[in-house]
PDB file of C-alpha atoms in Angstrom:
ATOM      1  CA  MET A   1     -23.625  -5.670  17.451  1.00  0.00           C
ATOM      2  CA  GLN A   2     -21.850  -3.108  15.357  1.00  0.00           C
ATOM      3  CA  GLU A   3     -23.994  -0.537  13.160  1.00  0.00           C
ATOM      4  CA  ARG A   4     -24.194  -1.393   9.413  1.00  0.00           C
ATOM      5  CA  ASP A   5     -24.316   2.163   8.387  1.00  0.00           C
ATOM      6  CA  GLY A   6     -21.837   4.881   9.049  1.00  0.00           C
ATOM      7  CA  PRO A   7     -20.674   7.449   9.829  1.00  0.00           C
ATOM      8  CA  VAL A   8     -17.057   5.781   9.749  1.00  0.00           C
ATOM      9  CA  THR A   9     -14.170   7.893  11.028  1.00  0.00           C
ATOM     10  CA  LEU A  10     -10.991   6.998   9.452  1.00  0.00           C
ATOM     11  CA  ARG A  11      -7.437   8.053   9.842  1.00  0.00           C
ATOM     12  CA  VAL A  12      -5.677   8.135   6.506  1.00  0.00           C
ATOM     13  CA  ASN A  13      -2.125   9.497   5.892  1.00  0.00           C
ATOM     14  CA  GLY A  14      -2.550  11.170   9.096  1.00  0.00           C
ATOM     15  CA  THR A  15      -5.714  12.897   8.708  1.00  0.00           C
ATOM     16  CA  ALA A  16      -9.062  12.094  10.189  1.00  0.00           C
ATOM     17  CA  HIS A  17     -12.046  11.695   7.925  1.00  0.00           C
ATOM     18  CA  ARG A  18     -15.734  11.332   8.888  1.00  0.00           C
ATOM     19  CA  LEU A  19     -17.626   9.396   6.164  1.00  0.00           C
ATOM     20  CA  ALA A  20     -21.247   8.414   5.727  1.00  0.00           C
ATOM     21  CA  VAL A  21     -20.615   5.118   4.373  1.00  0.00           C
ATOM     22  CA  PRO A  22     -21.873   1.623   4.977  1.00  0.00           C
ATOM     23  CA  ARG A  23     -19.505  -0.088   7.222  1.00  0.00           C
ATOM     24  CA  ASP A  24     -19.127  -3.139   5.077  1.00  0.00           C
ATOM     25  CA  THR A  25     -17.795  -1.124   1.992  1.00  0.00           C
ATOM     26  CA  ARG A  26     -14.375  -2.230   0.993  1.00  0.00           C
ATOM     27  CA  LEU A  27     -11.711   0.117   2.160  1.00  0.00           C
ATOM     28  CA  LEU A  28     -10.197   0.467  -1.449  1.00  0.00           C
ATOM     29  CA  TYR A  29     -13.523   1.830  -2.718  1.00  0.00           C
ATOM     30  CA  VAL A  30     -13.629   4.413   0.043  1.00  0.00           C
ATOM     31  CA  LEU A  31     -10.019   5.645  -0.465  1.00  0.00           C
ATOM     32  CA  ARG A  32     -10.394   5.882  -4.135  1.00  0.00           C
ATOM     33  CA  ASN A  33     -14.011   7.388  -4.654  1.00  0.00           C
ATOM     34  CA  ASP A  34     -14.500   9.246  -1.461  1.00  0.00           C
ATOM     35  CA  LEU A  35     -10.969  10.401  -0.646  1.00  0.00           C
ATOM     36  CA  ALA A  36      -9.458  10.546  -4.197  1.00  0.00           C
ATOM     37  CA  LEU A  37      -6.547   8.471  -3.077  1.00  0.00           C
ATOM     38  CA  ASN A  38      -5.508   6.670  -6.423  1.00  0.00           C
ATOM     39  CA  GLY A  39      -2.417   4.757  -5.514  1.00  0.00           C
ATOM     40  CA  PRO A  40      -4.367   1.576  -4.285  1.00  0.00           C
ATOM     41  CA  LYS A  41      -5.373   0.057  -7.604  1.00  0.00           C
ATOM     42  CA  PHE A  42      -8.384  -2.354  -8.142  1.00  0.00           C
ATOM     43  CA  GLY A  43      -6.899  -5.512  -9.569  1.00  0.00           C
ATOM     44  CA  CYS A  44      -8.628  -8.800  -8.722  1.00  0.00           C
ATOM     45  CA  GLY A  45     -10.907  -7.587  -5.936  1.00  0.00           C
ATOM     46  CA  LEU A  46     -10.286 -10.947  -4.154  1.00  0.00           C
ATOM     47  CA  GLY A  47      -7.193  -9.907  -2.046  1.00  0.00           C
ATOM     48  CA  GLU A  48      -4.809 -11.912  -4.223  1.00  0.00           C
ATOM     49  CA  CYS A  49      -2.910  -9.615  -6.573  1.00  0.00           C
ATOM     50  CA  GLY A  50      -1.620  -7.094  -4.174  1.00  0.00           C
ATOM     51  CA  ALA A  51      -2.527  -3.945  -6.296  1.00  0.00           C
ATOM     52  CA  CYS A  52      -4.747  -2.554  -3.648  1.00  0.00           C
ATOM     53  CA  THR A  53      -2.088  -2.946  -0.767  1.00  0.00           C
ATOM     54  CA  VAL A  54      -2.253  -0.344   2.024  1.00  0.00           C
ATOM     55  CA  LEU A  55      -0.520  -0.107   5.266  1.00  0.00           C
ATOM     56  CA  LEU A  56      -2.810  -0.945   8.213  1.00  0.00           C
ATOM     57  CA  ASP A  57      -1.221   0.046  11.411  1.00  0.00           C
ATOM     58  CA  GLY A  58       2.157  -0.471   9.409  1.00  0.00           C
ATOM     59  CA  ALA A  59       1.522  -3.803   8.041  1.00  0.00           C
ATOM     60  CA  ALA A  60       0.779  -4.382   4.373  1.00  0.00           C
ATOM     61  CA  ALA A  61      -3.074  -5.248   3.901  1.00  0.00           C
ATOM     62  CA  ARG A  62      -5.142  -5.734   0.860  1.00  0.00           C
ATOM     63  CA  SER A  63      -7.960  -2.971   0.838  1.00  0.00           C
ATOM     64  CA  CYS A  64     -10.001  -4.735  -1.532  1.00  0.00           C
ATOM     65  CA  SER A  65     -11.173  -7.350   1.012  1.00  0.00           C
ATOM     66  CA  ILE A  66     -11.073  -5.182   4.092  1.00  0.00           C
ATOM     67  CA  PRO A  67     -14.357  -3.576   5.276  1.00  0.00           C
ATOM     68  CA  VAL A  68     -14.046   0.197   6.187  1.00  0.00           C
ATOM     69  CA  GLY A  69     -15.806  -0.483   9.669  1.00  0.00           C
ATOM     70  CA  ALA A  70     -12.743  -2.724  10.599  1.00  0.00           C
ATOM     71  CA  CYS A  71     -10.580   0.092  10.154  1.00  0.00           C
ATOM     72  CA  GLU A  72     -11.685   2.687  12.756  1.00  0.00           C
ATOM     73  CA  GLY A  73      -9.086   3.515  15.500  1.00  0.00           C
ATOM     74  CA  ARG A  74      -6.437   2.204  12.866  1.00  0.00           C
ATOM     75  CA  GLU A  75      -3.788   4.120  10.948  1.00  0.00           C
ATOM     76  CA  VAL A  76      -4.190   3.680   6.986  1.00  0.00           C
ATOM     77  CA  THR A  77      -1.334   4.581   5.023  1.00  0.00           C
ATOM     78  CA  THR A  78      -1.661   4.864   1.208  1.00  0.00           C
ATOM     79  CA  LEU A  79       0.958   5.368  -1.491  1.00  0.00           C
ATOM     80  CA  GLU A  80       0.342   8.926  -1.280  1.00  0.00           C
ATOM     81  CA  GLY A  81       1.285   8.970   2.470  1.00  0.00           C
ATOM     82  CA  LEU A  82       4.761   7.568   1.583  1.00  0.00           C
ATOM     83  CA  THR A  83       5.874  10.836  -0.114  1.00  0.00           C
ATOM     84  CA  ALA A  84       8.387  12.947   1.634  1.00  0.00           C
ATOM     85  CA  ASP A  85       5.644  15.296   3.295  1.00  0.00           C
ATOM     86  CA  GLY A  86       2.945  12.757   3.417  1.00  0.00           C
ATOM     87  CA  THR A  87       0.915  14.527   0.494  1.00  0.00           C
ATOM     88  CA  ALA A  88      -0.234  13.389  -2.980  1.00  0.00           C
ATOM     89  CA  GLN A  89       1.837  16.123  -4.449  1.00  0.00           C
ATOM     90  CA  GLY A  90       4.939  15.583  -2.230  1.00  0.00           C
ATOM     91  CA  ALA A  91       8.336  14.496  -3.346  1.00  0.00           C
ATOM     92  CA  PRO A  92       8.756  10.723  -3.731  1.00  0.00           C
ATOM     93  CA  GLY A  93       9.793   9.050  -0.328  1.00  0.00           C
ATOM     94  CA  PRO A  94      12.808   6.804   0.044  1.00  0.00           C
ATOM     95  CA  VAL A  95      11.190   3.414  -1.166  1.00  0.00           C
ATOM     96  CA  GLN A  96       9.500   5.423  -4.009  1.00  0.00           C
ATOM     97  CA  ARG A  97      12.740   6.933  -5.066  1.00  0.00           C
ATOM     98  CA  ALA A  98      14.545   3.653  -4.990  1.00  0.00           C
ATOM     99  CA  PHE A  99      11.734   2.283  -7.580  1.00  0.00           C
ATOM    100  CA  ILE A 100      12.535   5.325  -9.833  1.00  0.00           C
ATOM    101  CA  ALA A 101      16.057   4.890  -9.570  1.00  0.00           C
ATOM    102  CA  GLU A 102      15.969   1.121 -10.697  1.00  0.00           C
ATOM    103  CA  GLN A 103      13.402   1.682 -13.299  1.00  0.00           C
ATOM    104  CA  ALA A 104      11.059  -0.835 -11.419  1.00  0.00           C
ATOM    105  CA  ALA A 105       8.144  -0.494 -13.835  1.00  0.00           C
ATOM    106  CA  GLN A 106       6.791  -1.430 -17.087  1.00  0.00           C
ATOM    107  CA  CYS A 107       3.099  -0.884 -17.074  1.00  0.00           C
ATOM    108  CA  GLY A 108       3.463   0.183 -13.273  1.00  0.00           C
ATOM    109  CA  TYR A 109      -0.007  -1.282 -12.283  1.00  0.00           C
ATOM    110  CA  CYS A 110       1.568  -3.473  -9.634  1.00  0.00           C
ATOM    111  CA  LEU A 111       3.937  -0.823  -8.104  1.00  0.00           C
ATOM    112  CA  ASN A 112       1.530   0.225  -5.522  1.00  0.00           C
ATOM    113  CA  GLY A 113       1.553  -3.156  -4.016  1.00  0.00           C
ATOM    114  CA  MET A 114       5.233  -3.757  -4.404  1.00  0.00           C
ATOM    115  CA  ILE A 115       5.960  -0.418  -3.009  1.00  0.00           C
ATOM    116  CA  MET A 116       3.773  -0.826   0.085  1.00  0.00           C
ATOM    117  CA  ALA A 117       4.906  -4.406   0.603  1.00  0.00           C
ATOM    118  CA  THR A 118       8.563  -2.911   0.541  1.00  0.00           C
ATOM    119  CA  GLU A 119       7.788  -0.318   3.203  1.00  0.00           C
ATOM    120  CA  ALA A 120       5.899  -2.810   5.402  1.00  0.00           C
ATOM    121  CA  LEU A 121       9.135  -5.061   5.272  1.00  0.00           C
ATOM    122  CA  LEU A 122      11.517  -2.117   5.915  1.00  0.00           C
ATOM    123  CA  ARG A 123       9.321  -1.359   8.778  1.00  0.00           C
ATOM    124  CA  ARG A 124       9.727  -4.495  10.411  1.00  0.00           C
ATOM    125  CA  HIS A 125      13.226  -5.494   9.145  1.00  0.00           C
ATOM    126  CA  PRO A 126      15.205  -2.367   8.231  1.00  0.00           C
ATOM    127  CA  ARG A 127      18.119  -4.547   6.803  1.00  0.00           C
ATOM    128  CA  PRO A 128      16.500  -7.522   5.289  1.00  0.00           C
ATOM    129  CA  ASP A 129      18.222 -10.190   3.538  1.00  0.00           C
ATOM    130  CA  GLU A 130      17.426 -11.378  -0.011  1.00  0.00           C
ATOM    131  CA  ALA A 131      14.969 -14.139   1.163  1.00  0.00           C
ATOM    132  CA  GLN A 132      12.989 -11.699   3.406  1.00  0.00           C
ATOM    133  CA  ILE A 133      12.693  -9.371   0.280  1.00  0.00           C
ATOM    134  CA  ARG A 134      11.629 -12.065  -1.987  1.00  0.00           C
ATOM    135  CA  ALA A 135       9.141 -13.612   0.737  1.00  0.00           C
ATOM    136  CA  ALA A 136       7.779 -10.008   1.372  1.00  0.00           C
ATOM    137  CA  LEU A 137       7.116  -9.289  -2.461  1.00  0.00           C
ATOM    138  CA  SER A 138       5.987 -12.987  -3.129  1.00  0.00           C
ATOM    139  CA  HIS A 139       2.349 -12.369  -2.629  1.00  0.00           C
ATOM    140  CA  ASN A 140       2.406  -9.438  -5.097  1.00  0.00           C
ATOM    141  CA  LEU A 141       1.665 -10.134  -8.946  1.00  0.00           C
ATOM    142  CA  CYS A 142       3.713  -8.491 -11.809  1.00  0.00           C
ATOM    143  CA  ARG A 143       2.545  -9.739 -15.094  1.00  0.00           C
ATOM    144  CA  CYS A 144       5.044  -7.297 -16.978  1.00  0.00           C
ATOM    145  CA  GLY A 145       8.340  -9.073 -15.993  1.00  0.00           C
ATOM    146  CA  THR A 146      10.068  -6.298 -14.034  1.00  0.00           C
ATOM    147  CA  HIS A 147      11.014  -8.767 -11.215  1.00  0.00           C
ATOM    148  CA  VAL A 148      14.609  -8.040 -11.456  1.00  0.00           C
ATOM    149  CA  GLU A 149      13.926  -4.359 -11.176  1.00  0.00           C
ATOM    150  CA  ILE A 150      11.646  -4.626  -8.287  1.00  0.00           C
ATOM    151  CA  LEU A 151      13.882  -6.746  -6.183  1.00  0.00           C
ATOM    152  CA  ARG A 152      16.910  -4.283  -7.042  1.00  0.00           C
ATOM    153  CA  ALA A 153      14.642  -1.386  -6.040  1.00  0.00           C
ATOM    154  CA  ALA A 154      13.660  -3.221  -2.686  1.00  0.00           C
ATOM    155  CA  ARG A 155      17.398  -3.799  -2.027  1.00  0.00           C
ATOM    156  CA  ARG A 156      18.339  -0.326  -2.765  1.00  0.00           C
ATOM    157  CA  ALA A 157      15.560   1.081  -0.526  1.00  0.00           C
ATOM    158  CA  ALA A 158      16.956  -1.158   2.280  1.00  0.00           C
ATOM    159  CA  ASP A 159      20.448  -0.128   1.702  1.00  0.00           C
ATOM    160  CA  GLU A 160      19.454   3.583   1.556  1.00  0.00           C
ATOM    161  CA  ARG A 161      17.647   3.284   4.927  1.00  0.00           C
ATOM    162  CA  GLY A 162      20.759   1.790   6.152  1.00  0.00           C
TER     163      GLY A 162
END
């Protein structure tokens, strides 16, 4: 049986962190409150909207519904880890640049999830077709109506990765 309380060792954006937190604490809260990584957003808290999306071993995952204890021994990547140098202050990475170039934001709340879902897709399928892009982004909610720009940004990121 796994212990309920920490410490928990996490590898986030290439850096190991040892944290004294209950193992059932949601990953989102640890990222935001303990590690000051604000890319993942709290949206619905149910794993449905995608605002909290991170990459877990390269796959898109909802950090609001994953216990931090389940992340030990795995690589967690947040939006901050996608910058050119992997730091929160770094220049935007390729997917981020595509979203900026296409002005794929209105309020911007969904962008973390959209960018992370696009990154996960491109890691699996470097040259996705339109259907694959739409399917990868279909589980992320955007209430502002920038869907056309978001789709263009995902296509642009794929084209630029070539």
